[in-house]
Amino acid sequence: MESGMISVDKWSSGSQVYFLTHLHADHTVGLSSKWSRAPLFCSRVTAKLFPSKFPGFDLSLLRVVEIGRWHSLPLVSPTSGSATTVSVMAIDANHCPGSLMYLFRGEFGCMLYTGDFRWEKSSNTVEVGRTILLDALKNEKLDILYLDNTYCNPRYSFPSREVAAKQIVDIITAHPKHDIIIGIDSLGKEDLLLYISRTLNIKIWVWPERLQIMHLLGFHDIFTTKTSLTRVRAVPRYSFSIETLEGLNTLCPTIGIMPSGLPWAVKAVKGNGNVFGSSCSTSGLNKSNGNMDFANGSKTHEPNGDLRSVERYCEYIYTIAYSDHSCFAEIHEFIELLRPISMKGIVSSSPSYIDPHYFFGHLCGTKQAFWRLHQKLDNEERLEKVDTIEIKSTIGGTSSVAGRKRKRDQYDFLGRVSRVSLLRRLGHGVRIADI
DNA sequence: GCGATCAGAT
DNA sequence: CACATCTGATCGC
């Protein structure tokens, strides 16, 4: 069995302590009510939500990590078998309620696991996080950054959630007689709903299980399960479709708002020389007769004048780029701030996966010279070099899922992983193992 | 029959 | 396009 000390968002055996970044389903694959391997560290909010996700879970296993404070963990070194200490500090990841990044310090060096995160310049949460990180790293280099690389491509450009929320309120205001359906998940987007409620002075309907979550999060008077009290309803995203909206419209004029989705990503390619070969707007989404029109300007005029982040792909549905992940520019700022010696993307299952080194390798401490040396290589050769660098510079790489996979992945000239089906189910998470 | 895992859909 | 999640099929016990 592989030896290791710490797992993050990974729940198989072999570690002494386990860390959970947040409670979304793709980060808890392998966790269950009966899981009882070892202490599980998470945020206070996550601990509070835990029983609703895993009823019957042994709560005595949970350990709350406070934000911005070092915690010491007495562990056993996998190399020597002797006692060693690992320190961990949590930073708010600004992704969903309770989401954290973890900064670890130990015999393996210094490493940061971001989990899913949104590095919005305008956010006070991010401002606090920046201060904590810079202070914690002022006398120490970051050896490895495990990065949420979901949107690690210049094609992904979108506004802050504050701006996106305003766009959504504008759409609702422009439809005063309509019912409004907003697609959300079991956790996340609460700030958006609060903003809508506050701005329009209206309650928001949610389904019963979601109301329980809202109550656990401390929101008691804003949400309701009585449809008669409001025209704005937040519904599970998976129940949200063109067919649903068409059905609702036979009963009552209704529009749907999808705070995510990617038509904006396709459009964002426009005008940049088409480097990534935009597939244009005729793919899967508009299987009805929708023709990807931009939202009508008079209906959805936005404060920042950026119409690309609001779109309609059918008569009833608006898609708004309200993202809980960092856009490309934010990822850039984050890496530039930390300048890690090495990094590794935690999301390798994406069909458009690009190794973070491809765009940001030049920001990595000891690799800068190496990267300049290879600027003249063509894309294909360069990507092969990236691969090599990453494997060599990985701490405990042989026991990390990402490290194992990548050796065998094939890249096309855009850096896309082509063996998608094999990668799909591997999910997030990493084990921090032996040096 | 049950939980875990996978495939497919949204 | 891809996030997070659902349903339903299949596997192992």
Coordinates of C-alpha atoms (C1' of nucleotides) in Angstrom, one line a residue:
Chain A
M1 CA 0.0 0.0 0.0
E2 CA 1.1 3.5 -0.7
S3 CA 2.3 5.3 2.3
G4 CA 1.1 8.8 3.0
M5 CA 0.2 11.2 5.6
I6 CA -2.5 13.5 4.3
S7 CA -5.2 13.3 1.8
V8 CA -7.2 16.3 0.5
D9 CA -10.6 15.6 -1.0
K10 CA -9.6 12.0 -1.5
W11 CA -11.1 9.3 0.7
S12 CA -9.3 6.0 0.0
S13 CA -7.2 4.4 2.7
G14 CA -3.6 5.1 3.4
S15 CA -3.5 8.5 5.1
Q16 CA -3.3 9.5 8.7
V17 CA -5.5 12.6 8.4
Y18 CA -8.0 13.7 5.8
F19 CA -9.0 17.2 4.6
L20 CA -12.2 18.3 2.9
T21 CA -12.3 21.6 1.0
H22 CA -16.0 21.8 0.6
L23 CA -19.2 19.7 0.5
H24 CA -19.8 19.5 -3.3
A25 CA -20.5 16.0 -4.5
D26 CA -17.5 15.8 -6.8
H27 CA -15.2 16.3 -3.8
T28 CA -16.8 13.8 -1.6
V29 CA -16.7 10.8 -3.9
G30 CA -15.8 7.9 -1.6
L31 CA -17.1 9.6 1.6
S32 CA -20.2 8.1 3.1
S33 CA -22.1 8.1 6.4
K34 CA -20.1 5.0 7.4
W35 CA -16.6 6.4 6.6
S36 CA -14.5 6.1 9.7
R37 CA -10.8 6.0 8.6
A38 CA -9.3 8.9 10.5
P39 CA -9.9 12.4 11.7
L40 CA -11.5 14.6 9.0
F41 CA -10.6 18.3 8.9
C42 CA -12.9 20.9 7.5
S43 CA -14.3 24.4 8.0
R44 CA -16.8 25.2 10.8
V45 CA -19.6 25.7 8.2
T46 CA -18.8 22.4 6.5
A47 CA -18.9 20.6 9.8
K48 CA -22.3 22.2 10.5
L49 CA -23.7 21.0 7.1
F50 CA -22.1 17.6 7.4
P51 CA -25.0 15.7 9.0
S52 CA -27.4 16.9 6.3
K53 CA -25.2 15.4 3.6
F54 CA -24.1 12.3 5.5
P55 CA -26.7 11.4 8.1
G56 CA -25.4 9.2 10.8
F57 CA -21.7 10.1 10.2
D58 CA -19.6 9.8 13.3
L59 CA -19.2 13.5 14.1
S60 CA -16.5 12.8 16.6
L61 CA -14.2 12.4 13.6
L62 CA -14.6 16.0 12.5
R63 CA -12.0 18.6 13.3
V64 CA -12.7 22.2 12.6
V65 CA -9.9 24.2 11.1
E66 CA -10.1 27.9 11.9
I67 CA -9.2 30.3 9.1
G68 CA -5.8 32.1 9.3
R69 CA -4.3 30.2 12.1
W70 CA -1.6 27.5 12.1
H71 CA -2.7 24.1 13.4
S72 CA -0.1 21.5 14.3
L73 CA -0.7 17.8 13.5
P74 CA 1.5 15.2 15.1
L75 CA 2.0 12.6 12.4
V76 CA 4.3 9.7 11.5
S77 CA 6.8 10.3 8.7
P78 CA 6.2 7.8 5.9
T79 CA 9.9 7.8 5.1
S80 CA 11.5 7.3 8.5
G81 CA 8.6 6.0 10.5
S82 CA 9.5 8.5 13.2
A83 CA 7.3 11.3 14.6
T84 CA 7.0 14.5 12.6
T85 CA 4.8 17.6 12.7
V86 CA 2.8 19.0 9.9
S87 CA 1.3 22.5 10.2
V88 CA -1.8 23.5 8.3
M89 CA -3.6 26.8 7.8
A90 CA -6.9 27.4 6.1
I91 CA -7.9 30.3 3.9
D92 CA -11.4 31.0 2.7
A93 CA -11.7 29.8 -0.9
N94 CA -14.6 32.1 -1.8
H95 CA -16.2 29.2 -3.8
C96 CA -19.3 28.2 -1.8
P97 CA -20.2 28.3 1.9
G98 CA -17.6 26.7 4.0
S99 CA -15.1 26.2 1.2
L100 CA -11.4 26.4 2.2
M101 CA -7.9 26.3 0.7
Y102 CA -5.2 24.5 2.8
L103 CA -1.6 25.6 3.2
F104 CA 0.6 22.8 4.5
R105 CA 4.1 23.0 6.0
G106 CA 6.1 19.9 6.8
E107 CA 9.1 17.7 6.0
F108 CA 7.8 17.7 2.4
G109 CA 8.1 21.5 2.2
C110 CA 5.4 24.0 1.8
M111 CA 2.3 23.4 -0.3
L112 CA -1.0 25.0 -1.0
Y113 CA -4.1 23.1 -2.1
T114 CA -6.7 25.6 -3.4
G115 CA -9.7 23.3 -3.8
D116 CA -12.2 25.1 -5.9
F117 CA -11.7 28.8 -5.5
R118 CA -12.7 32.2 -6.8
W119 CA -10.0 34.9 -6.6
E120 CA -12.2 38.0 -7.2
K121 CA -10.3 41.2 -6.9
S122 CA -13.3 43.1 -5.6
S123 CA -14.0 40.6 -2.8
N124 CA -13.2 41.4 0.8
T125 CA -12.9 37.6 1.4
V126 CA -10.1 37.5 -1.2
E127 CA -8.4 40.6 0.3
V128 CA -8.3 38.8 3.7
G129 CA -7.1 35.6 2.1
R130 CA -4.3 37.5 0.2
T131 CA -3.1 39.0 3.5
I132 CA -3.1 35.7 5.3
L133 CA -1.2 34.0 2.4
L134 CA 1.4 36.7 2.0
D135 CA 2.0 36.8 5.7
A136 CA 2.3 33.0 6.0
L137 CA 4.7 32.8 3.0
K138 CA 6.8 35.9 3.7
N139 CA 9.8 33.9 4.9
E140 CA 9.2 30.8 2.9
K141 CA 8.8 29.7 -0.7
L142 CA 5.8 27.8 -1.9
D143 CA 7.1 24.5 -3.2
I144 CA 4.0 23.3 -4.9
L145 CA 0.6 24.8 -5.7
Y146 CA -2.3 22.4 -6.3
L147 CA -4.5 24.7 -8.3
D148 CA -8.2 24.8 -9.3
N149 CA -7.5 25.0 -13.0
T150 CA -11.1 24.7 -14.2
Y151 CA -10.9 27.8 -16.3
C152 CA -7.2 27.9 -16.9
N153 CA -7.4 29.2 -20.5
P154 CA -7.5 32.7 -21.8
R155 CA -10.9 32.0 -23.5
Y156 CA -12.4 32.0 -20.0
S157 CA -13.1 35.6 -19.2
F158 CA -16.1 36.7 -17.1
P159 CA -17.1 39.5 -14.7
S160 CA -17.2 39.3 -10.9
R161 CA -20.2 37.7 -9.3
E162 CA -21.2 41.1 -8.0
V163 CA -21.5 42.4 -11.6
A164 CA -23.2 39.1 -12.7
A165 CA -25.7 39.4 -9.9
K166 CA -26.6 42.9 -11.1
Q167 CA -27.2 41.6 -14.5
I168 CA -29.5 39.0 -13.1
V169 CA -31.5 41.5 -11.2
D170 CA -31.8 43.6 -14.3
I171 CA -33.3 40.7 -16.2
I172 CA -35.8 40.0 -13.4
T173 CA -36.7 43.7 -13.2
A174 CA -37.2 43.7 -17.0
H175 CA -39.8 40.9 -16.6
P176 CA -42.1 42.3 -13.9
K177 CA -45.0 40.0 -14.7
H178 CA -43.0 36.8 -15.2
D179 CA -42.3 34.0 -12.8
I180 CA -38.5 33.5 -12.4
I181 CA -36.8 30.2 -12.2
I182 CA -33.1 30.1 -11.2
G183 CA -31.1 26.9 -11.4
I184 CA -28.8 26.2 -8.4
D185 CA -27.1 23.2 -6.8
S186 CA -27.4 21.8 -3.3
L187 CA -24.8 24.3 -2.0
G188 CA -23.6 27.6 -3.5
K189 CA -25.0 30.8 -5.1
E190 CA -26.5 31.9 -1.7
D191 CA -25.0 35.3 -2.1
L192 CA -26.7 35.7 -5.4
L193 CA -30.1 34.8 -4.0
L194 CA -29.6 37.1 -1.0
Y195 CA -28.7 39.9 -3.3
I196 CA -31.9 39.4 -5.4
S197 CA -34.0 39.2 -2.3
R198 CA -32.5 42.3 -0.8
T199 CA -32.6 44.4 -4.0
L200 CA -36.1 43.4 -5.1
N201 CA -37.5 43.1 -1.5
I202 CA -38.8 39.7 -2.3
K203 CA -38.7 36.2 -0.8
I204 CA -37.2 33.3 -2.7
W205 CA -38.7 29.9 -3.0
V206 CA -36.4 26.9 -2.5
W207 CA -37.2 23.2 -2.3
P208 CA -37.6 21.7 1.3
E209 CA -34.1 20.2 1.6
R210 CA -32.5 23.4 0.4
L211 CA -34.5 25.4 3.0
Q212 CA -32.9 23.2 5.6
I213 CA -29.5 24.1 4.3
M214 CA -30.4 27.8 4.2
H215 CA -31.4 27.5 7.9
L216 CA -28.2 25.8 8.8
L217 CA -26.3 28.6 7.1
G218 CA -28.2 31.1 9.2
F219 CA -30.7 32.5 6.7
H220 CA -34.1 32.3 8.4
D221 CA -36.5 34.9 6.9
I222 CA -35.5 35.2 3.2
F223 CA -36.3 31.7 1.8
T224 CA -39.7 30.0 1.7
T225 CA -41.2 26.7 0.5
K226 CA -44.6 28.4 -0.1
T227 CA -44.9 29.2 -3.8
S228 CA -47.7 31.7 -3.2
L229 CA -45.3 34.1 -1.4
T230 CA -43.0 34.9 -4.4
R231 CA -42.5 34.8 -8.1
V232 CA -38.8 33.9 -7.8
R233 CA -38.0 30.3 -7.4
A234 CA -34.5 28.7 -7.1
V235 CA -34.8 25.1 -8.4
P236 CA -32.3 22.2 -8.7
R237 CA -30.2 22.8 -11.8
Y238 CA -30.7 19.3 -13.0
S239 CA -34.5 19.9 -13.2
F240 CA -33.9 23.0 -15.3
S241 CA -34.3 22.5 -19.0
I242 CA -35.9 24.0 -22.1
E243 CA -38.7 21.5 -21.8
T244 CA -39.3 22.5 -18.2
L245 CA -39.5 26.1 -19.2
E246 CA -41.8 25.4 -22.1
G247 CA -44.1 23.4 -19.7
L248 CA -44.2 26.2 -17.2
N249 CA -45.0 28.7 -19.8
T250 CA -48.2 26.8 -20.7
L251 CA -49.3 27.7 -17.2
C252 CA -47.8 31.1 -16.5
P253 CA -45.3 33.4 -18.3
T254 CA -41.9 32.2 -16.9
I255 CA -38.3 32.8 -17.6
G256 CA -35.3 30.7 -16.5
I257 CA -32.0 32.1 -15.4
M258 CA -28.9 29.9 -15.4
P259 CA -26.1 31.4 -13.4
S260 CA -23.3 29.4 -15.1
G261 CA -23.0 27.6 -18.3
L262 CA -20.7 28.4 -21.1
P263 CA -22.1 30.1 -24.2
W264 CA -20.1 33.1 -23.1
A265 CA -17.0 31.1 -23.4
V266 CA -17.6 30.4 -27.0
K267 CA -18.3 34.0 -27.7
A268 CA -15.4 35.2 -25.7
V269 CA -13.1 33.7 -28.3
K270 CA -14.4 36.1 -30.9
G271 CA -11.9 38.6 -32.1
N272 CA -8.8 37.1 -30.6
G273 CA -7.5 35.6 -33.7
N274 CA -9.4 32.3 -33.1
V275 CA -6.4 30.7 -31.6
F276 CA -8.4 27.9 -30.0
G277 CA -10.5 27.2 -33.0
S278 CA -13.9 28.2 -31.7
S279 CA -16.5 25.6 -32.6
C280 CA -18.9 28.5 -32.9
S281 CA -22.4 28.4 -31.4
T282 CA -24.0 25.4 -33.0
S283 CA -23.1 22.7 -30.5
G284 CA -25.3 20.8 -28.1
L285 CA -27.0 23.5 -26.2
N286 CA -29.4 24.7 -28.9
K287 CA -31.0 21.5 -29.7
S288 CA -34.3 23.3 -30.0
N289 CA -34.6 26.2 -32.4
G290 CA -32.6 28.5 -30.3
N291 CA -30.0 30.5 -32.2
M292 CA -27.7 31.8 -29.5
D293 CA -28.8 35.4 -29.8
F294 CA -27.3 37.8 -27.5
A295 CA -29.8 39.1 -25.0
N296 CA -31.7 42.1 -26.2
G297 CA -29.8 45.1 -25.2
S298 CA -32.8 47.0 -23.9
K299 CA -33.9 44.2 -21.7
T300 CA -30.5 43.3 -20.2
H301 CA -28.5 46.4 -20.4
E302 CA -25.5 45.9 -18.1
P303 CA -23.6 48.4 -16.0
N304 CA -20.3 47.4 -17.4
G305 CA -21.6 47.3 -21.0
D306 CA -20.3 43.8 -21.4
L307 CA -23.1 41.9 -23.2
R308 CA -21.1 38.8 -23.8
S309 CA -21.7 37.5 -20.3
V310 CA -25.5 37.5 -20.7
E311 CA -27.0 35.2 -23.4
R312 CA -30.1 33.5 -24.4
Y313 CA -30.1 30.2 -26.2
C314 CA -33.9 29.7 -26.2
E315 CA -36.8 32.0 -25.8
Y316 CA -37.2 31.4 -22.1
I317 CA -33.7 30.9 -20.8
Y318 CA -31.0 33.4 -19.9
T319 CA -27.5 32.2 -19.2
I320 CA -25.4 34.5 -17.0
A321 CA -21.7 34.0 -16.4
Y322 CA -22.0 33.8 -12.6
S323 CA -19.0 31.6 -11.8
D324 CA -17.8 30.1 -8.5
H325 CA -14.4 29.4 -10.1
S326 CA -11.7 31.8 -10.9
C327 CA -11.5 33.1 -14.5
F328 CA -8.2 33.0 -16.4
A329 CA -7.1 36.5 -15.3
E330 CA -7.8 35.7 -11.7
I331 CA -5.8 32.5 -11.9
H332 CA -3.0 34.5 -13.4
E333 CA -3.1 37.0 -10.5
F334 CA -3.1 34.2 -8.0
I335 CA -0.1 32.5 -9.4
E336 CA 1.8 35.7 -9.8
L337 CA 1.1 36.5 -6.2
L338 CA 2.4 33.2 -4.9
R339 CA 5.1 32.4 -7.5
P340 CA 5.2 28.7 -6.6
I341 CA 8.2 26.6 -7.6
S342 CA 5.9 24.1 -9.1
M343 CA 2.2 23.6 -9.6
K344 CA -0.3 20.9 -10.5
G345 CA -3.9 21.3 -11.8
I346 CA -6.4 19.6 -9.5
V347 CA -9.0 19.3 -12.3
S348 CA -7.6 17.0 -15.0
S349 CA -10.9 15.5 -16.1
S350 CA -11.8 18.4 -18.3
P351 CA -11.8 17.7 -22.0
S352 CA -10.1 21.1 -22.4
Y353 CA -7.5 20.4 -19.7
I354 CA -4.4 22.4 -20.2
D355 CA -1.5 22.0 -17.8
P356 CA -1.2 25.3 -15.8
H357 CA 2.5 25.4 -16.8
Y358 CA 1.5 26.0 -20.4
F359 CA 0.3 29.5 -19.6
F360 CA 1.9 30.2 -16.2
G361 CA 5.1 28.2 -16.1
H362 CA 7.1 31.4 -16.6
L363 CA 5.8 32.6 -13.2
C364 CA 7.2 29.7 -11.3
G365 CA 10.2 30.4 -9.2
T366 CA 13.1 28.1 -10.2
K367 CA 11.6 27.2 -13.5
Q368 CA 11.8 30.6 -15.1
A369 CA 15.1 30.1 -16.8
F370 CA 14.1 26.7 -18.1
W371 CA 11.0 28.2 -19.6
R372 CA 12.8 31.0 -21.4
L373 CA 15.3 28.5 -22.8
H374 CA 12.5 26.6 -24.4
Q375 CA 10.5 29.5 -25.8
K376 CA 11.5 28.7 -29.3
L377 CA 10.2 25.2 -29.3
D378 CA 7.0 24.5 -31.1
N379 CA 3.9 23.8 -29.2
E380 CA 4.0 20.1 -29.3
E381 CA 7.6 19.8 -28.2
R382 CA 7.0 22.4 -25.5
L383 CA 4.1 20.4 -24.1
E384 CA 6.2 17.4 -23.8
K385 CA 8.7 19.4 -21.8
V386 CA 6.0 20.7 -19.5
D387 CA 5.0 17.1 -18.8
T388 CA 8.5 16.2 -17.8
I389 CA 9.0 19.2 -15.6
E390 CA 5.9 18.5 -13.7
I391 CA 6.5 14.9 -12.9
K392 CA 10.0 15.7 -11.8
S393 CA 9.0 18.5 -9.5
T394 CA 6.1 16.8 -7.9
I395 CA 6.4 16.1 -4.2
G396 CA 5.1 12.6 -3.6
G397 CA 4.2 12.4 -7.2
T398 CA 4.2 8.7 -7.6
S399 CA 1.3 8.3 -5.2
S400 CA -0.8 11.2 -6.4
V401 CA -3.6 10.4 -8.7
A402 CA -2.8 13.3 -11.0
G403 CA 0.8 12.3 -11.3
R404 CA 0.1 8.8 -12.2
K405 CA -2.4 9.6 -14.8
R406 CA -0.5 12.3 -16.6
K407 CA 2.3 10.1 -17.6
R408 CA 0.1 8.3 -20.0
D409 CA -2.1 11.2 -21.2
Q410 CA -1.7 12.3 -24.8
Y411 CA -1.9 16.0 -25.7
D412 CA -2.9 17.4 -29.0
F413 CA -1.4 20.7 -30.1
L414 CA -3.8 22.7 -27.9
G415 CA -2.8 20.8 -24.9
R416 CA -6.1 19.0 -24.6
V417 CA -6.1 15.6 -23.0
S418 CA -7.5 13.2 -25.6
R419 CA -8.2 10.2 -23.4
V420 CA -11.2 11.7 -21.9
S421 CA -13.2 8.7 -21.0
L422 CA -10.5 7.2 -18.8
L423 CA -10.1 10.5 -16.9
R424 CA -13.7 11.3 -16.4
R425 CA -14.3 9.6 -13.1
L426 CA -11.0 10.3 -11.4
G427 CA -12.2 13.5 -9.8
H428 CA -10.3 15.8 -7.5
G429 CA -8.2 15.1 -4.5
V430 CA -4.6 14.3 -3.8
R431 CA -2.6 12.4 -1.3
I432 CA 0.4 14.1 0.1
A433 CA 2.9 11.3 0.6
D434 CA 6.5 10.5 0.9
I435 CA 9.2 12.8 -0.4
Chain B
dG1 C1' -31.4 -6.5 -1.8
dC2 C1' -27.7 -3.1 -0.8
dG3 C1' -24.0 -0.1 -1.5
dA4 C1' -20.4 1.1 -4.7
dT5 C1' -19.2 2.3 -9.2
dC6 C1' -20.1 3.4 -13.9
dA7 C1' -22.5 5.6 -18.0
dG8 C1' -25.2 9.0 -19.7
dA9 C1' -28.0 13.1 -19.4
dT10 C1' -28.8 17.8 -18.1
Chain C
dC1 C1' -18.0 24.0 -24.4
dA2 C1' -18.3 22.1 -18.6
dC3 C1' -20.1 22.4 -13.2
dA4 C1' -22.5 19.5 -10.0
dT5 C1' -25.8 16.4 -9.9
dC6 C1' -29.4 13.2 -11.1
dT7 C1' -31.1 8.6 -12.9
dG8 C1' -30.5 4.1 -14.2
dA9 C1' -27.4 0.1 -15.3
dT10 C1' -24.1 -3.0 -13.7
dC11 C1' -20.9 -5.2 -10.3
dG12 C1' -19.7 -7.5 -6.0
dC13 C1' -21.3 -9.3 -1.8

